[in-house]
Amino acid sequence: AILPFWLRGCLGFLLGACFGSFANATAMRLLAGAAIIKQPSTCRGCQRRLGPTELIPLYGWIRFGGMCKCRSMRLHWRYIFAELALAMLVAAYAILLPDSIALGFAIAAVFMMISAMTDFETLTLHPPLLVLFALVGIGLCVAGDIGIIRWHLSSLDALMGLITGAAVPFIINIIYRTIRGQNGFGAGDVWLLGAIGVWAGWALCLIIFLGAAFVGAVIGGLMIIGRDGTGQTRLPFGSLLAGIFMLSPLLLHGLAF
């Protein structure tokens, strides 16, 4: 029997909160050069290994008022942001999208949240992570081609998306560098948009790129007006790409999915 929408939403919320907790931990460990899987979660204040209740997404933050249990430090806002954002996002996926597509994009959201957080913190994207992200997307396309699951793209669509996504920032960057003598996009942006193309297809990939460029231009303009930046200020464009990609299934679910 098909689950009622409210139950799908509740299950999606719980799953998304867990995904958000994992994404935050993974992003911080990538930036610190620490082991992602083998290293247990510890308190950043006293280095004590976290107990079971402290690892429950959202609950630990609420219970201790945004502080670690030992009260030696306040937790960064990204902890609650990642957990709550993915909880609400995956809940929306579960309600609006077909089961296999909802689960697929919930997994994609983990990769994108990790990438968004590392890019926001240090303007760093990790190609091995993005290659894995693309491979998962290709695997889902192949599974859809042979009828194992319902998926919104064929393998050919994914290939076209990959080529388009990687080519657009690469070509624009060559032109920009020829004119200005410096890079306009980092290599990580090429990897990221190419991987996004595997999941979104070439047309939606272009929409995501244009949307991120527009948002980036607005933010950059406001920074210049407020004298918080200049035309040379670097923005985390990968974070904008990742954010718009995660929202795209909700904005276009009636058309593309």
mmCIF file of C-alpha atoms in Angstrom, residues 162-179 182-187 189-191 193 206 209:
data_model
loop_
_atom_site.group_PDB
_atom_site.id
_atom_site.type_symbol
_atom_site.label_atom_id
_atom_site.label_comp_id
_atom_site.label_asym_id
_atom_site.label_seq_id
_atom_site.Cartn_x
_atom_site.Cartn_y
_atom_site.Cartn_z
ATOM 1 C CA LEU A 162 28.055 15.683 -18.090
ATOM 2 C CA ILE A 163 29.555 17.151 -21.260
ATOM 3 C CA THR A 164 27.434 20.302 -21.082
ATOM 4 C CA GLY A 165 28.033 20.861 -17.387
ATOM 5 C CA ALA A 166 31.794 20.510 -17.654
ATOM 6 C CA ALA A 167 32.108 22.425 -20.931
ATOM 7 C CA VAL A 168 30.178 25.576 -19.956
ATOM 8 C CA PRO A 169 32.374 26.828 -17.069
ATOM 9 C CA PHE A 170 35.516 25.532 -18.799
ATOM 10 C CA ILE A 171 34.874 27.514 -21.999
ATOM 11 C CA ILE A 172 33.709 30.624 -20.131
ATOM 12 C CA ASN A 173 36.824 30.478 -17.987
ATOM 13 C CA ILE A 174 39.090 30.303 -21.071
ATOM 14 C CA ILE A 175 37.399 33.397 -22.496
ATOM 15 C CA TYR A 176 37.551 35.240 -19.168
ATOM 16 C CA ARG A 177 41.202 34.356 -18.641
ATOM 17 C CA THR A 178 42.062 35.531 -22.158
ATOM 18 C CA ILE A 179 40.416 38.903 -21.517
ATOM 19 C CA GLN A 182 42.983 35.430 -14.448
ATOM 20 C CA ASN A 183 40.571 32.596 -13.815
ATOM 21 C CA GLY A 184 36.868 33.292 -13.418
ATOM 22 C CA PHE A 185 36.027 29.740 -12.309
ATOM 23 C CA GLY A 186 38.018 27.256 -10.308
ATOM 24 C CA ALA A 187 38.664 23.719 -11.552
ATOM 25 C CA ASP A 189 33.405 24.302 -10.455
ATOM 26 C CA VAL A 190 34.008 22.365 -13.683
ATOM 27 C CA TRP A 191 33.982 19.057 -11.797
ATOM 28 C CA LEU A 193 28.748 21.252 -12.743
ATOM 29 C CA LEU A 206 22.145 25.106 -17.829
ATOM 30 C CA PHE A 209 24.229 27.374 -13.872
#
